[in-house]
mmCIF file of C-alpha atoms in Angstrom:
data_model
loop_
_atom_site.group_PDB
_atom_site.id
_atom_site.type_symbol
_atom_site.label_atom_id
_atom_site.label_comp_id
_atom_site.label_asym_id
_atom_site.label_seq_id
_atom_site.Cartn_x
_atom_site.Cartn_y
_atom_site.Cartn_z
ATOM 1 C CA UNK A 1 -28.579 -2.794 -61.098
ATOM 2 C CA UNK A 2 -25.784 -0.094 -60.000
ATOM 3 C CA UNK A 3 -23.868 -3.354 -58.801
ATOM 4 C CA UNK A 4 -20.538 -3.409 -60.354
ATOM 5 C CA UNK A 5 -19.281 -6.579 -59.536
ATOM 6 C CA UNK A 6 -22.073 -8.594 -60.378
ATOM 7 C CA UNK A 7 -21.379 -7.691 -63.743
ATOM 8 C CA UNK A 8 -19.228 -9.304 -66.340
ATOM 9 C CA UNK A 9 -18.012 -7.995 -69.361
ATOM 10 C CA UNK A 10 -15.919 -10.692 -71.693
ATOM 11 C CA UNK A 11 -15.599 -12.260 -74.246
ATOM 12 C CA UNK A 12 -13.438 -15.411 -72.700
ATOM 13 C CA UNK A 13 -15.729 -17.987 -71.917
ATOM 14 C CA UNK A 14 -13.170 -19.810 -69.677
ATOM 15 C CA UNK A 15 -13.483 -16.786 -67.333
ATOM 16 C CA UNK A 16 -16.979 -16.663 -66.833
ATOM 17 C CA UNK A 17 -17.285 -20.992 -66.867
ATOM 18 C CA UNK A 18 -14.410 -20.304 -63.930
ATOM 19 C CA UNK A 19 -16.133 -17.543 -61.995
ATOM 20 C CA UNK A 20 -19.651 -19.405 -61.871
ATOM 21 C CA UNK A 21 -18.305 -22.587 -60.589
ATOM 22 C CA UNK A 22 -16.798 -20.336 -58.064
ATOM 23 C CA UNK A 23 -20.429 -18.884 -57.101
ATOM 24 C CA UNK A 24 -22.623 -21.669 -56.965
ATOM 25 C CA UNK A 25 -24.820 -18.479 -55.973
ATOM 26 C CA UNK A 26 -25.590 -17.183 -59.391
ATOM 27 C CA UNK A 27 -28.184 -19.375 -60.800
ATOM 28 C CA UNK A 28 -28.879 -16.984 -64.636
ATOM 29 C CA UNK A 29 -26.485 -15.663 -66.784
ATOM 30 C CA UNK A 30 -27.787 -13.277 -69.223
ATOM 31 C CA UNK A 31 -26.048 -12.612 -72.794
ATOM 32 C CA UNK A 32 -26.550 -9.023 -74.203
ATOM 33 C CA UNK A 33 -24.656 -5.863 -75.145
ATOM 34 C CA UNK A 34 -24.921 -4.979 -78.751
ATOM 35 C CA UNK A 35 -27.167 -7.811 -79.574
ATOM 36 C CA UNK A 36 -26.357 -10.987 -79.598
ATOM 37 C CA UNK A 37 -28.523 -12.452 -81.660
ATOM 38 C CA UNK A 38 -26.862 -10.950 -84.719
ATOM 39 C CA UNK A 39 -23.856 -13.584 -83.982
ATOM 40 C CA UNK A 40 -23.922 -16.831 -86.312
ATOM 41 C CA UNK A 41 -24.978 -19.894 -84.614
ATOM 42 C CA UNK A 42 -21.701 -20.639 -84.181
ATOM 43 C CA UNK A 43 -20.198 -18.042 -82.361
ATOM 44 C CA UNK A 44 -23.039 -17.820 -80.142
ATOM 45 C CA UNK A 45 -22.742 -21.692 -79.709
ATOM 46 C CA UNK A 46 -18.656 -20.820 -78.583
ATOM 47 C CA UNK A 47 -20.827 -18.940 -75.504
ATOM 48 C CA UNK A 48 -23.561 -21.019 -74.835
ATOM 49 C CA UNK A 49 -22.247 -24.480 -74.953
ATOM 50 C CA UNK A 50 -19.849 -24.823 -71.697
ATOM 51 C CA UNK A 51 -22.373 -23.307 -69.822
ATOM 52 C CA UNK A 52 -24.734 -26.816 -70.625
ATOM 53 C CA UNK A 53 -21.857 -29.107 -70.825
ATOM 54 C CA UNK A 54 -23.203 -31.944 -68.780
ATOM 55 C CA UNK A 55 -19.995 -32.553 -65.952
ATOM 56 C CA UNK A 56 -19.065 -28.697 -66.072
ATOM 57 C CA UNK A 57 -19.488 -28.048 -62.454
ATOM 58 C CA UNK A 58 -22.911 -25.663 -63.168
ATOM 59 C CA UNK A 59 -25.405 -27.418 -62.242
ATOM 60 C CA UNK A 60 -26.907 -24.524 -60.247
ATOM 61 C CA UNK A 61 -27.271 -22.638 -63.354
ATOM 62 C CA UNK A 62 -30.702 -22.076 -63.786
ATOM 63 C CA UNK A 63 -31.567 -20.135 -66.689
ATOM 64 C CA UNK A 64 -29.736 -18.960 -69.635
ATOM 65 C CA UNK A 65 -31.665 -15.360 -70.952
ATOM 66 C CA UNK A 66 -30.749 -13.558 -73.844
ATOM 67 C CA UNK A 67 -31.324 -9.956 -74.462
ATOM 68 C CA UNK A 68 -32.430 -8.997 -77.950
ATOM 69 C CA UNK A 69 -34.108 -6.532 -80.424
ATOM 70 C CA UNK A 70 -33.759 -9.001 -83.387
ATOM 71 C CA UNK A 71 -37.307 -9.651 -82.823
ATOM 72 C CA UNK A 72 -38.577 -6.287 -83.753
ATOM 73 C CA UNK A 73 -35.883 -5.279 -86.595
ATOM 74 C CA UNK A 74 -34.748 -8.948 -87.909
ATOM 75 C CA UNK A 75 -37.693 -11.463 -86.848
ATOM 76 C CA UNK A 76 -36.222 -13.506 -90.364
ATOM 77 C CA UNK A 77 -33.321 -14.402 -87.996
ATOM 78 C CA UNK A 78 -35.438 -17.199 -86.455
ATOM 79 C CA UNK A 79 -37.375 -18.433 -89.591
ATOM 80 C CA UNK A 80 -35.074 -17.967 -93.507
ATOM 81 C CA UNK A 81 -31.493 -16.677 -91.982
ATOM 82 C CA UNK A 82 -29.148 -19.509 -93.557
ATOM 83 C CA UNK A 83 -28.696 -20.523 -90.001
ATOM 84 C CA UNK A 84 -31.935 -20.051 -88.158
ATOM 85 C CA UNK A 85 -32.769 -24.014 -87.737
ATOM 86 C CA UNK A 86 -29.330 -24.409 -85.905
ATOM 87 C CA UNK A 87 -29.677 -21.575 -83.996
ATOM 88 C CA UNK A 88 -33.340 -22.697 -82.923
ATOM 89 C CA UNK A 89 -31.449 -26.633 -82.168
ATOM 90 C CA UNK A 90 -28.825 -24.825 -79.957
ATOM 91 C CA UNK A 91 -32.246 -23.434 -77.855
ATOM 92 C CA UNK A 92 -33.742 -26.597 -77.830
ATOM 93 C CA UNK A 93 -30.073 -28.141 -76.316
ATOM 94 C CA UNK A 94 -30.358 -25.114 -73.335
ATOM 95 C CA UNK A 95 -33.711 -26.466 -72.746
ATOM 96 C CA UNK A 96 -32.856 -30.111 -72.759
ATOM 97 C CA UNK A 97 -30.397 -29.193 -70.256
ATOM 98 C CA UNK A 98 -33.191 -28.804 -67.895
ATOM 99 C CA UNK A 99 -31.681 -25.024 -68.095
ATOM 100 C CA UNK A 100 -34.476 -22.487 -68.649
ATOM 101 C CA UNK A 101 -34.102 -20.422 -71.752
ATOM 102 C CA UNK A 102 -35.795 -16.810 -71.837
ATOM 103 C CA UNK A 103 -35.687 -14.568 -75.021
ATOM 104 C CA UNK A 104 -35.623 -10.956 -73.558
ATOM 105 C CA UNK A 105 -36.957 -9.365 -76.480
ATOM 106 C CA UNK A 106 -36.836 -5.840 -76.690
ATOM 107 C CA UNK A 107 -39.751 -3.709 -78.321
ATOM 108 C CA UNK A 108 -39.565 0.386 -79.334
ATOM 109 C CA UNK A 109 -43.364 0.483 -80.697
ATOM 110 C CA UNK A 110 -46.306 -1.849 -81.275
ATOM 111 C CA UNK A 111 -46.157 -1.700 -84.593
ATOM 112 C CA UNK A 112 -43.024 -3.863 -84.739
ATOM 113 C CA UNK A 113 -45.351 -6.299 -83.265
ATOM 114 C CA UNK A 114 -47.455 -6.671 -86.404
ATOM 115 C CA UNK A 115 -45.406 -8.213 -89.043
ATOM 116 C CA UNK A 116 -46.614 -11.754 -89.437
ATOM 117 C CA UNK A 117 -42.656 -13.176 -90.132
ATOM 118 C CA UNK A 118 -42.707 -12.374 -86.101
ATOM 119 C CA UNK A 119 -45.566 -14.392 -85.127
ATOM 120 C CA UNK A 120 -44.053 -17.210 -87.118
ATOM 121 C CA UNK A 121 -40.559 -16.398 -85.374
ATOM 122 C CA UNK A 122 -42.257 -16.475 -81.908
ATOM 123 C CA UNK A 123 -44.116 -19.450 -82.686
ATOM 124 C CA UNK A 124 -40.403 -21.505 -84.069
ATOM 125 C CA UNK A 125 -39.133 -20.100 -80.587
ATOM 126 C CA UNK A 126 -41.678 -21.293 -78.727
ATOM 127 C CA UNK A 127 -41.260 -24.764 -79.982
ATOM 128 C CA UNK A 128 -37.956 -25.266 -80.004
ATOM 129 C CA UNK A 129 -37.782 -23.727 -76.057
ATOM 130 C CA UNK A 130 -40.262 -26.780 -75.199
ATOM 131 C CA UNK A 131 -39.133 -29.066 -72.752
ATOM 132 C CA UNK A 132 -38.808 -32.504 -74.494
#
């Protein structure tokens, strides 16, 4: 975007809960840089969750996104990982928070659209991102 300070590097939570209650303004926050998607459930949970916290002063927080290539080189992530069901819940939460939650996934070639693990990972996806 060549816009410096709409951009915010962290890893404290607190920071970025603090900064978009101070910019009612910014309505998505997306997660990326490495990929986050290799993170447990948990850890990504530690991100995710105060931005949904019913009470936490961002209710003009529209949409949660979340840039990733585990599609392509990992699809297994979303259906067999040891944590894939509780990763799919904590989508189904963002959703239920009336937040809309968008998978940026990130492609190199077509053929890493072919595997059928993916279609089965974009169809688990797909149902837990249903509004309920």
């Amino acid at each position: 975007m060549d816009e410096p300070d709409l951009k915010m590097a962290t890893d404290d939570v607190g920071t970025l809960v603090a900064y978009l209650r101070e910019h009612p303004e910014v309505t998505s926050v997306l997660i990326t840089g490495g990929d986050p998607m290799i993170m447990s459930e948990a850890v990504l949970r530690r991100y995710v969750q105060p931005l949904i916290e019913p009470g936490n002063g961002l209710d003009h927080l529209e949409s949660i996104r979340i840039g990733t290539k585990s599609l392509a080189y990992w699809p297994q992530r979303f259906v067999t990982d040891p944590d894939a069901d509780a990763t799919l819940r904590l989508f189904g939460e963002v959703v239920a928070s009336s937040r809309t939650l968008a998978l940026m996934a990130h492609f190199s070639h077509p053929r890493e659209l072919e595997p059928a693990v993916l279609a089965e990972a974009v169809r688990r996806i797909r149902g837990a991102a249903r509004p309920r």
